[in-house]
């Protein structure tokens, strides 16, 4: 008998959506103002206030946010941006679409975050920027990353898709480099369905990103249909269509209001997993680094076949059969044929990311999980390992 029946499948990453979000979306629909408008402006303001007084630009995904931040760096063909091989493909694609060449620096085998020593080894006279990813919600070693950036005159774009609540030495990540990019995709810690946000240290960078994100039209072109009279817009560069809608911001405003409450719940679930799995032959997430706060986005276990007697991919199948949705974050970037063919990357160049990518498995961690769901996940893991 599976832990959960098919009609009771526990969906991985299913978000907690409250009545406030539903009412606010309904209000947007009834108002007739669906597109970019006052709710997006409010969400930007709320998000900037939450993360610590930065300038913010909402957009329709973190992928768009990363692309805009990298375009704003004015990269030229042949310029190199160093990033991690243990990330979602969007981090690398954004570098490519901004016209630069991605370069991979391997991760630390304990944290799963980019290893500053490996970054140093990859620096050439073409290096222009570093794109660290705060993997699973764990802060990267930003002092080391920023020191390298200062030494070599590099820009830093932080991929904070997992890390809305994450802090490093008292500061929210995403406010340490030149840009921080956040995701509100359905499985993330704060959701708008699809959505993203750029934080920038400099107001002029955010102004440019807002222009680039709306066709390259001059500032506040979304107001052209408002009640202040029609305003002509001027196209000042070839931009993109990356703006967030008020319908999305309507969800985000109320999600953000509960962000800390949801983190408290995910901390409980995290602690329950740590306790339940302590004596299993799995590698559990390491404790967070001193003077950081972990954003608790992904609870990742490493399934080493030699220790567990089961391959990770078999474990994925077994968990699914037990009625528990699981994820993989991530098969490392060089495993994908496109990158290998285009950039000639070998798996041996980033062995830690390759190993982790082949062993890692993410368990449900949504604040929506009831205690019974958490118990089911624990029982399923034990079943699949033959431990109970
Ligand atoms: C989810 C994710 C993205 C992309 O976010 P979207 O909002 O879906 O575009 C980028 N980087 C990482 C590390 C992610 O997990």
Short mmCIF file of C-alpha atoms and ligand atoms in Angstrom, two decimals:
data_model
loop_
_atom_site.label_atom_id
_atom_site.label_comp_id
_atom_site.label_asym_id
_atom_site.label_seq_id
_atom_site.Cartn_x
_atom_site.Cartn_y
_atom_site.Cartn_z
CA UNK A 1 0.00 0.00 0.00
CA UNK A 2 1.40 3.40 -0.93
CA UNK A 3 1.63 6.04 1.81
CA UNK A 4 -0.92 8.09 -0.12
CA UNK A 5 -3.50 7.00 -2.68
CA UNK A 6 -3.39 8.35 -6.23
CA UNK A 7 -6.34 10.72 -5.72
CA UNK A 8 -4.51 12.18 -2.71
CA UNK A 9 -1.15 12.80 -4.43
CA UNK A 10 0.93 15.42 -2.58
CA UNK A 11 1.88 17.93 -5.27
CA UNK A 12 5.45 19.24 -4.96
CA UNK A 13 5.64 22.99 -4.38
CA UNK A 14 1.91 23.63 -4.23
CA UNK A 15 1.55 27.18 -2.89
CA UNK A 16 -0.45 28.46 0.08
CA UNK A 17 -2.99 30.95 -1.31
CA UNK A 18 -5.21 32.94 1.06
CA UNK A 19 -8.63 34.57 0.79
CA UNK A 20 -6.97 38.02 0.67
CA UNK A 21 -5.26 37.19 -2.62
CA UNK A 22 -8.50 35.86 -4.09
CA UNK A 23 -10.44 39.00 -3.05
CA UNK A 24 -7.71 41.32 -4.39
CA UNK A 25 -7.60 39.56 -7.77
CA UNK A 26 -11.38 39.76 -7.96
CA UNK A 27 -11.20 43.49 -7.19
CA UNK A 28 -8.65 43.95 -10.00
CA UNK A 29 -10.87 42.11 -12.46
CA UNK A 30 -13.94 44.14 -11.45
CA UNK A 31 -12.00 47.41 -11.66
CA UNK A 32 -11.08 46.67 -15.27
CA UNK A 33 -7.44 47.65 -14.67
CA UNK A 34 -5.71 44.32 -15.24
CA UNK A 35 -2.34 45.42 -16.61
CA UNK A 36 0.59 47.23 -15.02
CA UNK A 37 -0.78 49.85 -12.66
CA UNK A 38 -1.12 50.96 -9.04
CA UNK A 39 -0.94 47.44 -7.57
CA UNK A 40 2.37 46.77 -9.28
CA UNK A 41 3.68 50.09 -7.91
CA UNK A 42 2.54 49.08 -4.42
CA UNK A 43 4.07 45.61 -4.68
CA UNK A 44 7.40 47.14 -5.75
CA UNK A 45 7.30 49.51 -2.79
CA UNK A 46 6.35 46.76 -0.33
CA UNK A 47 9.03 44.44 -1.66
CA UNK A 48 11.74 47.11 -1.52
CA UNK A 49 10.71 47.91 2.06
CA UNK A 50 10.80 44.22 3.03
CA UNK A 51 14.24 43.65 1.55
CA UNK A 52 15.69 46.85 2.95
CA UNK A 53 15.13 50.09 1.09
CA UNK A 54 16.36 49.23 -2.36
CA UNK A 55 14.95 50.39 -5.70
CA UNK A 56 12.65 47.79 -7.24
CA UNK A 57 11.22 46.95 -10.65
CA UNK A 58 8.60 44.21 -10.97
CA UNK A 59 8.58 42.04 -14.08
CA UNK A 60 6.85 38.93 -15.36
CA UNK A 61 9.48 36.38 -14.27
CA UNK A 62 12.85 36.01 -12.60
CA UNK A 63 14.18 34.94 -15.98
CA UNK A 64 13.14 38.35 -17.32
CA UNK A 65 14.62 40.01 -14.23
CA UNK A 66 17.98 38.31 -14.80
CA UNK A 67 17.91 39.16 -18.50
CA UNK A 68 17.17 42.84 -17.80
CA UNK A 69 19.85 43.11 -15.11
CA UNK A 70 22.44 41.57 -17.45
CA UNK A 71 21.37 43.75 -20.40
CA UNK A 72 21.77 46.76 -18.09
CA UNK A 73 25.45 45.76 -17.66
CA UNK A 74 26.04 46.58 -21.38
CA UNK A 75 27.90 43.33 -22.02
CA UNK A 76 29.63 42.85 -25.36
CA UNK A 77 30.19 39.66 -27.36
CA UNK A 78 33.06 37.73 -25.81
CA UNK A 79 32.47 39.18 -22.34
CA UNK A 80 32.32 36.47 -19.69
CA UNK A 81 29.95 36.05 -16.75
CA UNK A 82 30.87 33.49 -14.10
CA UNK A 83 28.01 31.47 -12.60
CA UNK A 84 27.28 28.18 -10.87
CA UNK A 85 26.65 24.84 -12.58
CA UNK A 86 24.10 23.90 -9.89
CA UNK A 87 21.24 26.14 -10.98
CA UNK A 88 18.16 26.38 -13.15
CA UNK A 89 18.89 26.82 -16.85
CA UNK A 90 17.41 30.35 -16.75
CA UNK A 91 20.50 31.69 -14.94
CA UNK A 92 22.71 30.57 -17.83
CA UNK A 93 20.25 31.39 -20.63
CA UNK A 94 19.96 34.97 -19.35
CA UNK A 95 23.74 35.40 -19.73
CA UNK A 96 23.59 34.02 -23.27
CA UNK A 97 20.63 36.23 -24.26
CA UNK A 98 22.43 39.29 -22.88
CA UNK A 99 25.12 38.57 -25.47
CA UNK A 100 27.83 37.28 -23.13
CA UNK A 101 29.54 33.92 -22.58
CA UNK A 102 28.69 31.95 -19.43
CA UNK A 103 31.60 30.44 -17.50
CA UNK A 104 30.99 27.83 -14.79
CA UNK A 105 32.75 27.79 -11.42
CA UNK A 106 32.10 24.65 -9.36
CA UNK A 107 30.16 24.62 -6.10
CA UNK A 108 31.20 23.97 -2.55
CA UNK A 109 30.28 20.32 -1.85
CA UNK A 110 28.67 21.12 1.50
CA UNK A 111 26.69 24.28 0.76
CA UNK A 112 25.93 23.68 -2.92
CA UNK A 113 26.75 27.36 -3.50
CA UNK A 114 29.36 28.72 -5.90
CA UNK A 115 32.84 28.33 -4.40
CA UNK A 116 34.71 31.67 -4.39
CA UNK A 117 38.04 29.88 -4.84
CA UNK A 118 36.74 28.26 -8.03
CA UNK A 119 35.47 31.69 -9.17
CA UNK A 120 38.99 33.11 -8.80
CA UNK A 121 40.40 30.35 -11.00
CA UNK A 122 37.95 31.23 -13.79
CA UNK A 123 38.72 34.93 -14.02
CA UNK A 124 40.21 36.11 -17.32
CA UNK A 125 40.65 39.54 -18.87
CA UNK A 126 37.20 39.05 -20.46
CA UNK A 127 35.37 38.50 -17.16
CA UNK A 128 32.81 41.24 -16.53
CA UNK A 129 30.42 39.89 -13.89
CA UNK A 130 29.64 37.18 -11.36
CA UNK A 131 26.15 35.67 -11.08
CA UNK A 132 25.89 33.78 -7.77
CA UNK A 133 22.74 31.77 -6.97
CA UNK A 134 21.65 31.49 -3.34
CA UNK A 135 20.94 27.79 -3.75
CA UNK A 136 17.90 26.36 -1.92
CA UNK A 137 17.68 29.58 0.12
CA UNK A 138 21.21 29.42 1.54
CA UNK A 139 23.25 32.63 1.33
CA UNK A 140 26.40 32.51 -0.78
CA UNK A 141 29.67 33.68 0.75
CA UNK A 142 29.00 37.25 -0.35
CA UNK A 143 32.01 38.81 1.41
CA UNK A 144 34.28 36.62 -0.71
CA UNK A 145 32.25 37.19 -3.90
CA UNK A 146 32.23 40.97 -3.42
CA UNK A 147 35.96 41.01 -2.60
CA UNK A 148 36.72 39.24 -5.88
CA UNK A 149 34.40 41.65 -7.72
CA UNK A 150 36.15 44.68 -6.21
CA UNK A 151 39.62 43.33 -6.97
CA UNK A 152 38.79 42.72 -10.61
CA UNK A 153 36.27 45.50 -11.26
CA UNK A 154 33.37 43.07 -11.83
CA UNK A 155 29.63 43.59 -11.47
CA UNK A 156 27.51 41.20 -9.39
CA UNK A 157 23.99 40.02 -10.24
CA UNK A 158 22.50 37.86 -7.46
CA UNK A 159 20.00 35.17 -8.48
CA UNK A 160 17.67 35.21 -5.46
CA UNK A 161 14.95 33.00 -6.96
CA UNK A 162 15.18 30.77 -3.85
CA UNK A 163 16.08 33.46 -1.39
CA UNK A 164 13.39 36.05 -0.64
CA UNK A 165 13.81 35.68 3.14
CA UNK A 166 17.54 34.94 3.10
CA UNK A 167 19.89 37.29 4.93
CA UNK A 168 23.67 37.53 5.01
CA UNK A 169 25.24 39.36 7.97
CA UNK A 170 21.99 41.15 8.65
CA UNK A 171 21.29 42.19 5.04
CA UNK A 172 18.82 40.64 2.66
CA UNK A 173 20.54 38.92 -0.23
CA UNK A 174 19.83 40.72 -3.47
CA UNK A 175 20.89 44.01 -1.89
CA UNK A 176 24.61 43.22 -1.74
CA UNK A 177 25.58 42.98 -5.43
CA UNK A 178 24.63 45.53 -8.09
CA UNK A 179 21.35 43.71 -8.80
CA UNK A 180 19.21 41.10 -7.07
CA UNK A 181 16.66 39.09 -9.06
CA UNK A 182 13.70 37.32 -7.42
CA UNK A 183 11.08 34.83 -8.63
CA UNK A 184 7.39 34.57 -7.79
CA UNK A 185 6.81 31.42 -9.86
CA UNK A 186 4.17 29.07 -8.41
CA UNK A 187 6.60 26.88 -6.49
CA UNK A 188 8.63 29.71 -4.95
CA UNK A 189 8.31 31.14 -1.43
CA UNK A 190 6.20 34.13 -2.51
CA UNK A 191 4.07 33.60 -5.59
CA UNK A 192 2.23 35.64 -8.19
CA UNK A 193 1.75 32.72 -10.63
CA UNK A 194 4.47 34.04 -12.89
CA UNK A 195 6.46 37.04 -11.72
CA UNK A 196 9.81 38.48 -10.79
CA UNK A 197 11.51 41.50 -9.28
CA UNK A 198 14.79 43.31 -9.76
CA UNK A 199 16.38 45.19 -6.89
CA UNK A 200 19.17 47.62 -7.71
CA UNK A 201 21.52 49.68 -5.62
CA UNK A 202 21.28 52.66 -7.99
CA UNK A 203 18.01 54.41 -8.84
CA UNK A 204 19.20 55.08 -12.41
CA UNK A 205 19.69 51.35 -12.99
CA UNK A 206 16.11 50.63 -11.96
CA UNK A 207 14.86 53.46 -14.18
CA UNK A 208 16.71 51.88 -17.13
CA UNK A 209 15.36 48.42 -16.27
CA UNK A 210 11.79 49.74 -16.21
CA UNK A 211 12.27 51.25 -19.66
CA UNK A 212 13.89 48.05 -21.01
CA UNK A 213 11.13 45.92 -19.52
CA UNK A 214 8.38 47.82 -21.35
CA UNK A 215 9.46 47.93 -24.99
CA UNK A 216 12.11 50.59 -24.35
CA UNK A 217 9.37 53.20 -24.05
CA UNK A 218 10.11 56.33 -22.04
CA UNK A 219 9.34 56.33 -18.33
CA UNK A 220 5.90 55.38 -17.01
CA UNK A 221 4.45 54.64 -20.43
CA UNK A 222 1.87 52.41 -18.70
CA UNK A 223 0.18 55.62 -17.51
CA UNK A 224 -0.68 56.59 -21.09
CA UNK A 225 -4.19 55.15 -20.76
CA UNK A 226 -4.85 56.75 -17.34
CA UNK A 227 -7.06 59.67 -16.38
CA UNK A 228 -4.36 62.33 -16.74
CA UNK A 229 -4.90 62.58 -20.47
CA UNK A 230 -3.20 60.64 -23.25
CA UNK A 231 0.56 60.91 -23.18
CA UNK A 232 2.80 60.18 -26.12
CA UNK A 233 5.67 57.82 -25.39
CA UNK A 234 9.07 57.87 -27.00
CA UNK A 235 10.99 54.67 -27.71
CA UNK A 236 14.50 55.22 -26.41
CA UNK A 237 15.93 51.69 -26.83
CA UNK A 238 14.90 48.32 -28.22
CA UNK A 239 13.30 46.85 -25.12
CA UNK A 240 11.34 43.76 -24.14
CA UNK A 241 7.80 42.94 -22.96
CA UNK A 242 8.56 41.94 -19.39
CA UNK A 243 6.13 44.00 -17.29
CA UNK A 244 4.11 42.56 -14.41
CA UNK A 245 0.29 42.86 -14.42
CA UNK A 246 -1.80 44.26 -11.57
CA UNK A 247 -3.55 40.86 -11.41
CA UNK A 248 -0.19 39.30 -10.51
CA UNK A 249 0.74 42.06 -8.05
CA UNK A 250 -2.69 41.60 -6.40
CA UNK A 251 -1.56 38.13 -5.39
CA UNK A 252 1.97 39.20 -4.50
CA UNK A 253 0.98 42.00 -2.11
CA UNK A 254 -0.85 39.56 0.19
CA UNK A 255 1.68 36.77 -0.27
CA UNK A 256 4.43 39.15 0.81
CA UNK A 257 2.44 40.20 3.87
CA UNK A 258 2.58 36.57 5.05
CA UNK A 259 6.16 35.83 4.03
CA UNK A 260 7.56 35.65 7.58
CA UNK A 261 4.61 33.62 8.87
CA UNK A 262 5.13 31.08 6.09
CA UNK A 263 8.84 30.90 6.88
CA UNK A 264 8.01 29.99 10.49
CA UNK A 265 5.97 27.05 9.19
CA UNK A 266 8.71 25.93 6.78
CA UNK A 267 11.24 26.13 9.64
CA UNK A 268 9.03 23.69 11.58
CA UNK A 269 8.82 21.31 8.64
CA UNK A 270 12.58 21.60 8.10
CA UNK A 271 13.25 20.72 11.75
CA UNK A 272 10.84 17.77 11.54
CA UNK A 273 12.69 16.38 8.50
CA UNK A 274 16.10 16.92 10.14
CA UNK A 275 14.97 14.95 13.18
CA UNK A 276 13.18 12.17 11.29
CA UNK A 277 16.05 11.54 8.86
CA UNK A 278 18.97 11.93 11.29
CA UNK A 279 19.77 8.20 11.37
CA UNK A 280 19.15 7.42 7.71
CA UNK A 281 22.07 6.99 5.28
CA UNK A 282 21.14 10.23 3.50
CA UNK A 283 23.12 13.46 3.41
CA UNK A 284 20.86 16.17 4.82
CA UNK A 285 21.17 19.92 4.22
CA UNK A 286 24.04 21.37 6.27
CA UNK A 287 23.18 23.83 9.06
CA UNK A 288 23.15 27.41 7.79
CA UNK A 289 26.38 29.40 7.97
CA UNK A 290 26.88 31.67 11.01
CA UNK A 291 25.32 35.13 10.76
CA UNK A 292 23.01 34.10 7.91
CA UNK A 293 19.32 33.26 7.71
CA UNK A 294 18.34 30.40 5.43
CA UNK A 295 15.28 31.12 3.26
CA UNK A 296 14.14 27.46 3.48
CA UNK A 297 13.13 27.16 -0.16
CA UNK A 298 14.26 23.59 -0.85
CA UNK A 299 14.85 20.70 1.52
CA UNK A 300 17.32 18.68 -0.52
CA UNK A 301 18.55 15.23 0.43
CA UNK A 302 21.50 13.56 -1.27
CA UNK A 303 20.90 9.93 -2.19
CA UNK A 304 24.30 8.30 -2.60
CA UNK A 305 23.75 4.84 -4.07
CA UNK A 306 26.73 3.36 -2.20
CA UNK A 307 25.33 4.48 1.15
CA UNK A 308 21.60 4.06 0.48
CA UNK A 309 21.55 0.99 -1.77
CA UNK A 310 19.25 2.82 -4.16
CA UNK A 311 19.88 5.16 -7.08
CA UNK A 312 18.46 8.69 -6.87
CA UNK A 313 16.36 8.13 -9.99
CA UNK A 314 14.88 4.96 -8.49
CA UNK A 315 14.13 6.93 -5.33
CA UNK A 316 12.30 9.54 -7.46
CA UNK A 317 10.12 6.81 -8.95
CA UNK A 318 9.46 5.18 -5.59
CA UNK A 319 8.48 8.48 -3.95
CA UNK A 320 6.07 9.20 -6.79
CA UNK A 321 4.55 5.73 -6.39
CA UNK A 322 4.15 6.44 -2.66
CA UNK A 323 2.02 9.44 -3.66
CA UNK A 324 4.61 12.12 -2.82
CA UNK A 325 5.66 14.71 -5.41
CA UNK A 326 9.41 15.37 -5.45
CA UNK A 327 11.80 17.58 -7.42
CA UNK A 328 15.39 17.65 -8.68
CA UNK A 329 17.32 20.88 -8.16
CA UNK A 330 19.22 20.44 -10.39
CA UNK A 331 20.83 18.14 -12.88
CA UNK A 332 23.99 20.24 -13.28
CA UNK A 333 24.18 22.60 -16.24
CA UNK A 334 26.88 20.66 -18.17
CA UNK A 335 24.58 17.59 -18.27
CA UNK A 336 22.42 19.40 -20.83
CA UNK A 337 23.43 18.76 -24.44
CA UNK A 338 22.98 22.33 -25.67
CA UNK A 339 25.57 23.79 -23.32
CA UNK A 340 28.00 20.93 -23.76
CA UNK A 341 27.85 21.27 -27.53
CA UNK A 342 28.00 25.06 -27.62
CA UNK A 343 30.60 25.68 -24.91
CA UNK A 344 32.48 22.37 -24.91
CA UNK A 345 31.93 21.88 -21.18
CA UNK A 346 33.01 18.58 -19.66
CA UNK A 347 31.44 16.97 -16.65
CA UNK A 348 34.93 16.63 -15.12
CA UNK A 349 35.33 20.43 -14.98
CA UNK A 350 32.68 20.83 -12.27
CA UNK A 351 32.67 17.47 -10.47
CA UNK A 352 30.96 18.62 -7.26
CA UNK A 353 27.94 20.07 -9.07
CA UNK A 354 27.70 16.99 -11.28
CA UNK A 355 27.77 14.66 -8.28
CA UNK A 356 25.22 16.71 -6.32
CA UNK A 357 23.00 17.00 -9.39
CA UNK A 358 22.96 13.22 -9.71
CA UNK A 359 22.23 12.60 -6.02
CA UNK A 360 19.90 15.42 -5.03
CA UNK A 361 16.18 15.08 -4.41
CA UNK A 362 13.89 17.82 -3.10
CA UNK A 363 11.06 17.02 -0.69
CA UNK A 364 7.83 19.02 -0.34
CA UNK A 365 8.38 22.08 1.88
CA UNK A 366 5.40 24.33 1.19
CA UNK A 367 3.89 26.23 4.14
CA UNK A 368 0.66 24.63 2.99
CA UNK A 369 1.73 21.19 4.32
CA UNK A 370 -0.27 19.92 7.27
CA UNK A 371 1.42 17.82 9.97
CA UNK A 372 -0.14 14.76 8.38
CA UNK A 373 1.48 15.62 5.04
CA UNK A 374 4.88 15.97 6.72
CA UNK A 375 4.40 12.57 8.42
CA UNK A 376 3.52 11.05 5.04
CA UNK A 377 6.69 12.44 3.45
CA UNK A 378 8.77 11.01 6.30
CA UNK A 379 7.10 7.59 6.06
CA UNK A 380 7.52 7.55 2.28
CA UNK A 381 11.25 8.37 2.50
CA UNK A 382 11.74 5.56 5.05
CA UNK A 383 9.74 3.09 2.91
CA UNK A 384 11.74 3.95 -0.18
CA UNK A 385 15.01 3.35 1.65
CA UNK A 386 13.70 0.10 3.14
CA UNK A 387 14.24 1.62 6.60
CA UNK A 388 10.76 0.81 7.86
C1 LIG B 1 12.90 29.54 -10.64
C2 LIG B 1 14.28 29.99 -10.92
C3 LIG B 1 14.57 30.95 -11.90
C4 LIG B 1 13.55 31.44 -12.87
O1 LIG B 1 12.45 32.01 -12.27
P1 LIG B 1 11.14 32.28 -13.14
O2 LIG B 1 10.40 33.29 -12.33
O3 LIG B 1 10.42 30.99 -13.29
O4 LIG B 1 11.58 32.85 -14.45
C5 LIG B 1 15.87 31.39 -12.03
N1 LIG B 1 16.86 30.92 -11.24
C6 LIG B 1 16.62 29.99 -10.31
C7 LIG B 1 17.74 29.52 -9.46
C8 LIG B 1 15.33 29.49 -10.13
O5 LIG B 1 15.10 28.53 -9.22
#
